[in-house]
Short mmCIF file of C-alpha atoms in Angstrom, two decimals:
data_model
loop_
_atom_site.label_atom_id
_atom_site.label_comp_id
_atom_site.label_asym_id
_atom_site.label_seq_id
_atom_site.Cartn_x
_atom_site.Cartn_y
_atom_site.Cartn_z
CA MET A 150 5.67 4.41 -24.81
CA SER A 151 8.97 3.29 -26.32
CA LEU A 152 12.08 2.67 -24.26
CA LEU A 153 14.33 2.09 -27.25
CA ASN A 154 15.46 5.68 -27.76
CA ARG A 155 16.30 6.32 -24.11
CA GLU A 156 19.27 5.51 -21.93
CA ILE A 157 17.63 2.81 -19.82
CA PHE A 158 20.75 0.84 -18.92
CA TRP A 159 24.35 1.90 -18.32
CA PRO A 160 26.61 0.68 -19.77
CA PRO A 161 24.33 0.40 -22.82
CA ALA A 162 22.76 -3.06 -23.00
CA ASP A 163 20.83 -3.46 -26.24
CA GLU A 164 19.50 -6.95 -25.48
CA LEU A 165 18.22 -5.93 -22.05
CA THR A 166 16.63 -2.82 -23.50
CA GLU A 167 14.83 -4.85 -26.17
CA VAL A 168 13.45 -7.27 -23.57
CA ALA A 169 12.37 -4.32 -21.39
CA GLU A 170 10.62 -2.75 -24.37
CA ARG A 171 8.83 -6.02 -25.13
CA ILE A 172 7.65 -6.38 -21.52
CA ARG A 173 6.61 -2.73 -21.32
CA SER A 174 4.55 -3.02 -24.49
CA ARG A 175 2.47 -5.78 -22.86
CA LEU A 176 1.73 -3.91 -19.64
CA GLY A 177 -0.85 -1.54 -21.10
CA GLU A 178 -1.27 2.20 -20.90
CA TRP A 179 0.06 3.92 -17.80
CA PRO A 180 0.81 7.58 -17.08
CA ALA A 181 4.20 8.74 -18.28
CA ALA A 182 6.89 8.09 -15.71
CA SER A 183 7.49 11.16 -13.57
CA LYS A 184 11.17 10.20 -13.37
CA GLU A 185 13.25 8.51 -16.07
CA TRP A 186 15.41 6.11 -14.11
CA ARG A 187 18.71 4.81 -15.45
CA ILE A 188 19.59 1.30 -14.28
CA CYS A 189 23.35 1.13 -13.84
CA LEU A 190 24.88 -2.34 -14.04
CA THR A 191 28.07 -0.99 -12.49
CA ALA A 192 28.74 2.18 -10.54
CA PRO A 193 29.27 5.03 -13.03
CA ASP A 194 31.83 7.75 -12.40
CA ALA A 195 29.08 10.37 -12.72
CA HIS A 196 25.92 9.36 -10.89
CA GLY A 197 22.90 11.15 -9.53
CA ALA A 198 19.31 11.10 -8.38
CA ASN A 199 18.01 9.34 -11.51
CA ASP A 200 20.38 6.40 -11.15
CA LEU A 201 19.48 3.01 -9.72
CA ILE A 202 22.81 1.22 -9.29
CA VAL A 203 22.54 -2.57 -9.25
CA PHE A 204 25.12 -4.95 -7.78
CA THR A 205 24.56 -8.66 -8.35
CA GLU A 206 28.04 -9.73 -7.24
CA GLN A 207 30.41 -8.82 -4.46
CA HIS A 208 31.83 -5.34 -4.95
CA GLY A 209 34.01 -2.74 -3.32
CA ALA A 210 31.84 0.29 -4.04
CA ASP A 211 31.20 2.87 -1.34
CA VAL A 212 27.42 2.39 -1.14
CA ASP A 213 26.96 5.06 1.51
CA ARG A 214 28.64 7.64 -0.72
CA LEU A 215 26.52 6.64 -3.73
CA ILE A 216 23.36 7.06 -1.65
CA ALA A 217 24.56 10.36 -0.20
CA ASP A 218 25.02 11.58 -3.77
CA GLY A 219 21.33 10.86 -4.43
CA ALA A 220 21.51 7.52 -6.22
CA ALA A 221 19.48 4.46 -5.23
CA VAL A 222 21.44 1.23 -4.70
CA LEU A 223 20.14 -2.29 -5.18
CA GLU A 224 22.20 -5.25 -3.99
CA ALA A 225 20.79 -8.56 -5.23
CA HIS A 226 22.54 -11.75 -4.16
CA GLY A 227 20.99 -15.20 -4.21
CA GLU A 228 17.31 -14.86 -3.32
CA ARG A 229 17.75 -11.62 -1.38
CA ALA A 230 17.47 -8.10 -2.78
CA VAL A 231 18.14 -5.00 -0.67
CA LEU A 232 17.22 -1.59 -2.08
CA ARG A 233 18.52 1.53 -0.35
CA ARG A 234 17.34 5.01 -1.21
CA GLY A 235 18.08 7.92 1.09
CA ASP A 236 17.31 6.77 4.64
CA GLU A 237 14.96 4.03 3.46
CA ARG A 238 15.80 0.36 3.16
CA PHE A 239 13.65 -2.23 1.41
CA VAL A 240 14.34 -5.95 1.70
CA LEU A 241 12.76 -8.57 -0.55
CA GLU A 242 13.36 -12.32 -0.68
CA GLY A 243 12.38 -14.73 -3.44
CA GLU A 244 13.30 -16.17 -6.80
CA ARG A 245 14.33 -13.97 -9.70
CA SER A 246 13.70 -14.74 -13.35
CA ASP A 247 16.36 -14.16 -15.99
CA ASP A 248 14.36 -11.14 -17.18
CA TRP A 249 14.00 -9.45 -13.81
CA LEU A 250 16.20 -6.46 -14.66
CA ALA A 251 14.32 -5.85 -17.90
CA ALA A 252 11.04 -6.15 -15.99
CA LEU A 253 12.35 -3.67 -13.42
CA ALA A 254 12.96 -1.13 -16.19
CA ALA A 255 9.46 -1.74 -17.58
CA PHE A 256 7.72 -1.23 -14.24
CA LEU A 257 9.77 1.87 -13.49
CA ASP A 258 8.51 3.23 -16.81
CA CYS A 259 4.95 2.61 -15.56
CA ASP A 260 5.78 5.21 -12.88
CA PHE A 261 6.06 2.85 -9.94
CA GLU A 262 8.46 3.82 -7.17
CA PRO A 263 11.64 1.69 -7.21
CA HIS A 264 10.59 -0.53 -4.28
CA ASP A 265 7.23 -1.29 -5.90
CA ALA A 266 8.79 -1.74 -9.35
CA LEU A 267 11.28 -4.16 -7.78
CA THR A 268 8.46 -6.07 -6.09
CA LEU A 269 6.71 -6.49 -9.44
CA ALA A 270 9.96 -7.35 -11.24
CA LEU A 271 10.66 -10.16 -8.78
CA ALA A 272 7.13 -11.48 -9.33
CA TRP A 273 7.66 -11.49 -13.13
CA ARG A 274 8.10 -14.90 -14.73
CA PRO A 275 9.31 -15.90 -18.21
CA GLY A 276 6.41 -16.02 -20.63
CA ASP A 277 4.23 -13.58 -18.69
CA GLU A 278 4.32 -11.24 -21.68
CA ASN A 279 2.55 -13.92 -23.74
CA LYS A 280 -0.44 -14.15 -21.40
CA PRO A 281 -3.70 -12.27 -22.16
CA ASP A 282 -2.99 -10.24 -19.03
CA ALA A 283 0.75 -9.78 -18.74
CA TRP A 284 0.60 -8.14 -15.31
CA PRO A 285 1.85 -10.32 -12.39
CA VAL A 286 -1.31 -11.65 -10.75
CA ASP A 287 -0.18 -14.93 -9.17
CA PHE A 288 0.38 -14.17 -5.49
CA ASP A 289 2.65 -17.20 -5.12
CA THR A 290 5.27 -15.65 -7.42
CA PHE A 291 5.53 -12.46 -5.37
CA PRO A 292 8.56 -12.06 -3.08
CA ARG A 293 8.50 -11.87 0.70
CA VAL A 294 9.51 -8.80 2.67
CA GLY A 295 12.55 -9.62 4.76
CA ASP A 296 13.96 -8.46 8.08
CA LEU A 297 10.55 -8.09 9.74
CA PRO A 298 9.70 -8.92 13.36
CA ALA A 299 7.63 -12.03 13.89
CA ALA A 300 3.88 -11.74 13.48
CA PRO A 301 1.86 -12.12 16.69
CA ALA A 302 1.43 -15.75 17.74
CA THR A 303 -2.25 -15.04 18.32
CA PRO A 304 -3.93 -14.23 14.99
CA PHE A 305 -5.94 -11.04 14.75
CA PRO A 306 -9.68 -11.74 14.67
CA GLU A 307 -11.32 -11.68 11.25
CA CYS A 308 -13.77 -9.06 10.09
CA PRO A 309 -16.26 -9.25 7.20
CA GLN A 310 -14.72 -9.58 3.73
CA ARG A 311 -16.81 -6.64 2.55
CA LEU A 312 -16.91 -3.89 5.14
CA GLY A 313 -19.01 -1.58 2.97
CA LEU A 314 -19.22 2.16 3.53
CA TYR A 315 -16.53 3.16 6.03
CA PRO A 316 -16.75 6.76 7.29
CA VAL A 317 -13.70 8.08 9.12
CA LEU A 318 -14.95 10.49 11.76
CA PRO A 319 -13.42 13.14 14.05
CA SER A 320 -15.47 12.70 17.23
CA ALA A 321 -17.74 10.42 19.21
CA GLU A 322 -20.65 12.72 18.38
CA TRP A 323 -20.03 12.08 14.69
CA VAL A 324 -19.72 8.34 15.32
CA GLU A 325 -23.09 8.28 17.09
CA ARG A 326 -24.70 10.40 14.38
CA VAL A 327 -23.49 8.21 11.53
CA LEU A 328 -24.22 4.88 13.22
CA ASP A 329 -27.74 6.13 13.93
CA LEU A 330 -28.13 6.44 10.13
CA GLY A 331 -27.50 2.74 9.62
CA VAL A 332 -23.76 2.70 8.89
CA VAL A 333 -22.18 -0.48 10.28
CA THR A 334 -18.46 0.25 9.81
CA ALA A 335 -16.76 3.43 11.01
CA GLN A 336 -13.51 4.76 12.40
CA LEU A 337 -12.81 7.34 15.07
CA ARG A 338 -9.80 9.42 14.02
CA ARG A 339 -9.44 11.73 17.00
CA LYS A 340 -6.69 14.30 16.58
CA SER A 341 -5.97 15.14 20.20
CA THR A 342 -3.08 14.90 22.64
CA ASP A 343 -5.34 15.32 25.67
CA ALA A 344 -5.38 11.93 27.42
CA ASP A 345 -8.70 12.57 29.18
CA ASP A 346 -10.33 13.71 25.93
CA LEU A 347 -9.09 10.63 24.10
CA LYS A 348 -10.34 8.31 26.82
CA ARG A 349 -13.82 9.89 26.84
CA GLU A 350 -14.13 10.01 23.06
CA ILE A 351 -12.95 6.46 22.54
CA GLU A 352 -15.14 5.01 25.31
CA ARG A 353 -18.17 6.89 23.99
CA SER A 354 -17.50 5.74 20.41
CA VAL A 355 -16.97 2.12 21.45
CA SER A 356 -20.20 2.22 23.41
CA ALA A 357 -22.04 3.49 20.33
CA GLY A 358 -20.50 0.73 18.28
CA ARG A 359 -21.75 -1.89 20.71
CA ARG A 360 -25.27 -0.45 20.75
CA HIS A 361 -25.44 -0.69 16.98
CA GLN A 362 -23.46 -3.94 16.69
CA ALA A 363 -21.15 -2.02 14.38
CA GLN A 364 -17.52 -2.51 13.40
CA LEU A 365 -15.98 0.52 15.11
CA PHE A 366 -12.23 1.03 14.63
CA ILE A 367 -10.01 3.43 16.57
CA ASN A 368 -7.25 5.19 14.64
CA ASP A 369 -3.74 5.00 16.18
CA HIS A 370 -4.61 4.94 19.89
CA TRP A 371 -4.35 1.19 20.39
CA ARG A 372 -3.79 1.24 24.15
CA GLU A 373 -6.97 3.23 24.74
CA ALA A 374 -8.79 1.04 22.23
CA ILE A 375 -7.81 -2.11 24.13
CA ALA A 376 -8.84 -0.56 27.44
CA ALA A 377 -12.24 0.39 26.02
CA GLY A 378 -12.81 -3.02 24.44
CA ALA A 379 -12.90 -1.67 20.88
CA TYR A 380 -13.85 -3.83 17.92
CA GLY A 381 -10.67 -2.85 16.10
CA VAL A 382 -7.79 -0.43 15.62
CA HIS A 383 -6.33 1.09 12.48
CA LEU A 384 -2.60 1.71 12.26
CA GLY A 385 -0.20 3.18 9.71
CA GLN A 386 2.89 1.45 8.34
CA GLU A 387 5.14 3.37 10.70
CA ASP A 388 3.13 2.17 13.72
CA VAL A 389 3.97 -1.49 13.12
CA GLN A 390 7.43 -0.91 14.57
CA THR A 391 6.19 0.80 17.74
CA ALA A 392 2.76 -0.65 18.57
CA ASP A 393 2.51 -3.83 20.66
CA LEU A 394 0.84 -6.03 18.04
CA ASP A 395 0.91 -9.01 20.41
CA ALA A 396 -1.09 -7.07 22.99
CA ILE A 397 -3.64 -5.99 20.36
CA ALA A 398 -4.07 -9.54 19.08
CA LYS A 399 -4.29 -11.08 22.57
CA ALA A 400 -7.00 -8.56 23.47
CA GLY A 401 -9.09 -9.87 20.57
CA VAL A 402 -8.98 -6.49 18.82
CA ARG A 403 -9.01 -6.47 15.04
CA LEU A 404 -6.23 -4.74 13.14
CA GLY A 405 -6.44 -2.66 9.97
CA LEU A 406 -3.21 -1.49 8.32
CA SER A 407 -2.62 1.31 5.83
CA THR A 408 -0.69 0.52 2.65
CA HIS A 409 0.53 2.61 -0.26
CA GLY A 410 1.67 0.13 -2.88
CA TYR A 411 2.84 -3.42 -3.51
CA TYR A 412 5.79 -3.45 -1.11
CA GLU A 413 3.76 -2.13 1.81
CA MET A 414 0.92 -4.57 1.06
CA LEU A 415 3.32 -7.51 1.29
CA ARG A 416 4.86 -6.04 4.43
CA ALA A 417 1.46 -5.60 6.05
CA LEU A 418 0.31 -9.11 5.10
CA HIS A 419 3.23 -10.55 7.06
CA PHE A 420 1.44 -9.48 10.26
CA ARG A 421 -1.86 -11.15 9.21
CA PRO A 422 -4.08 -8.09 9.76
CA SER A 423 -7.86 -8.14 9.75
CA TYR A 424 -7.97 -5.83 6.71
CA LEU A 425 -5.76 -3.72 4.46
CA ALA A 426 -6.45 -0.12 3.48
CA LEU A 427 -5.27 0.72 -0.05
CA GLY A 428 -4.50 4.34 -0.77
CA ALA A 429 -4.49 7.09 -1.26
CA VAL A 430 -6.60 6.42 -4.34
CA PHE A 431 -7.13 10.12 -5.08
CA PRO A 432 -5.58 13.35 -3.79
CA THR A 433 -6.69 14.11 -0.25
CA THR A 434 -6.33 17.08 2.08
CA THR A 435 -7.28 15.26 5.29
CA LYS A 436 -3.69 14.17 5.98
CA VAL A 437 -0.21 14.33 4.46
CA MET A 438 0.33 11.26 2.30
CA PRO A 439 3.74 9.60 1.87
CA THR A 440 3.11 8.75 -1.78
CA ALA A 441 1.41 10.18 -4.85
CA PRO A 442 -2.23 9.16 -5.42
CA GLN A 443 -2.52 5.56 -6.60
CA GLY A 444 -5.43 5.99 -9.00
CA ILE A 445 -8.15 3.59 -10.12
CA ALA A 446 -5.92 1.49 -12.41
CA ARG A 447 -3.52 0.60 -9.60
CA LEU A 448 -6.37 -0.01 -7.17
CA ALA A 449 -7.88 -2.50 -9.62
CA ARG A 450 -4.55 -4.32 -9.82
CA TYR A 451 -4.24 -4.49 -6.04
CA VAL A 452 -7.76 -5.85 -5.70
CA ARG A 453 -7.17 -8.49 -8.35
CA LEU A 454 -4.08 -9.71 -6.52
CA LEU A 455 -5.49 -9.70 -2.97
CA ASP A 456 -9.28 -10.11 -3.24
CA GLY A 457 -10.38 -13.08 -1.13
CA ARG A 458 -7.05 -13.17 0.69
CA VAL A 459 -7.84 -10.29 3.06
CA PRO A 460 -10.63 -7.69 3.29
CA LEU A 461 -9.71 -4.54 1.36
CA VAL A 462 -10.63 -0.89 1.94
CA ALA A 463 -10.06 1.85 -0.65
CA ILE A 464 -9.16 5.12 1.02
CA GLY A 465 -8.11 8.63 0.10
CA GLY A 466 -10.16 11.26 -1.69
CA VAL A 467 -13.16 8.97 -2.16
CA ASN A 468 -16.52 10.74 -2.51
CA GLY A 469 -19.87 10.28 -4.20
CA ASP A 470 -18.53 11.42 -7.57
CA VAL A 471 -15.97 8.61 -7.80
CA LEU A 472 -17.40 5.91 -5.54
CA ARG A 473 -18.99 3.96 -8.39
CA ASP A 474 -15.66 3.76 -10.22
CA VAL A 475 -13.93 2.69 -7.01
CA LEU A 476 -16.42 -0.10 -6.36
CA ALA A 477 -16.15 -1.25 -9.98
CA THR A 478 -12.63 -2.48 -9.14
CA GLY A 479 -14.20 -5.10 -6.87
CA VAL A 480 -12.98 -3.62 -3.61
CA GLY A 481 -15.34 -4.47 -0.76
CA SER A 482 -15.15 -1.24 1.19
CA ALA A 483 -14.41 2.44 0.73
CA ALA A 484 -13.44 4.88 3.46
CA VAL A 485 -14.82 8.40 3.20
CA VAL A 486 -14.18 11.51 5.24
CA ARG A 487 -15.34 14.83 3.81
CA ALA A 488 -18.07 13.14 1.76
CA VAL A 489 -19.85 12.73 5.12
CA THR A 490 -18.42 15.28 7.53
CA GLU A 491 -18.68 18.21 5.08
CA ALA A 492 -22.01 17.22 3.54
CA GLN A 493 -24.77 19.84 3.70
CA ASP A 494 -27.29 17.06 4.35
CA VAL A 495 -25.52 14.24 6.17
CA LYS A 496 -28.48 11.87 6.10
CA ALA A 497 -28.93 12.29 2.34
CA ALA A 498 -25.20 11.93 1.73
CA VAL A 499 -24.97 8.70 3.73
CA SER A 500 -28.05 7.33 1.98
CA ALA A 501 -26.61 8.10 -1.46
CA LEU A 502 -23.28 6.53 -0.59
CA GLN A 503 -24.94 3.43 0.85
CA HIS A 504 -27.01 3.15 -2.34
CA GLU A 505 -23.82 2.74 -4.40
CA PHE A 506 -22.85 -0.30 -2.31
CA ALA A 507 -26.30 -1.84 -2.85
CA ARG A 508 -26.19 -1.57 -6.64
#
C-alpha cells in the first residue's frame, strides 16, 4: 500500500514520506489501517482525532487542550518518549534512529495502535529495510517501558517453556473433569463475588491440581490463591498496579500476565513473570477485550521476538478449527475456553486438541 499520495506528515515532508514509503514496502502485507494517522511535526491550528502531534524540542503548546480535542501527543526528548492519548500515558526509553519518525508512519500504516507503532519505531535501526526480514526482531534494540514500579526482589518461579493445552475453566468441577482427562495445565476463572464460594472453589481446584501434579493457575484472585497454595495466578495488565506482586513471588506462586501487543509485552516483562499470554488472537465472546483481535501474523511476530525468553500462551478465540495455525507460529501453549466447556463430547474434544500439540 502506497503512502505517497496521502497526507502522512504535516507540514508536508517529502523526504520523510519517501523514507516511510520505503520502510513500509519492506514490512510485507498487512490489513489496511483502520485509521489514517497524520503525524504533525508542529501543532496545527486545526487538529483532531487522526492527528499524532510530535514534539522533539521544548515547546509552549497546551498539551492538555490538544488531547482534550482528540489528538494524540508524543513528546520525545533525549532517550525518553511519552505518548499521551485520552487518559492513557505510555512511556518508552531507549535510543532512536534517524528514521524513527518515518518508521512510526510505516507501522501506523500496518494498523498498529500508536503505542505499539512507537515501540516498533524505536526498535527500528538504519539498514533494517535491507535485511531479508525487515521487521524488528532483535530484542536488544527494543525500548524499555519507563515509570514502572520495581519488579519483586524475589523472582517468580519458572514454569515449563511449553505449557501445552491450557483450558480456562469456570468451576472446580470443570477443573477436576478436565484434569482427569490428562490435561496438565489449566486455569480456574471463577466469576463470583461470594468470598465463601471463591475460597471453596479455589481450594478444591488447587487440590485437584496437586493430585494430578498439574500446573493449575487461578485467575485474578491472588490472595485466595496464595492462601490455598496454588501453583500459579494469572493477572491482567490492570492488576499489576493493584496486586501485591512481592507477596505472590515470596509465596512461591507463579505469575502469568495478559498482554495485547508490543508495549504491554515489554511492560509485563519488566516484572519477570512466569509466562506471558498473547491475545486476543481471534474475536472472543468470553470477555470484553481492550484491543482488536491480534491475528495469526502478529502472533507469529510476537513469538519470534520472545520465544525462549519467556513461556508464551496464545489466547482468545482459539478452538480446534484454528489451533493448528496457532501452533504453527511456534507458540508453546494455547488457552481455550468454549472449545472445551461448550463441546458436546468433552473427552473427544480434549483428545482432539491434545493431538494437535503432539503432531
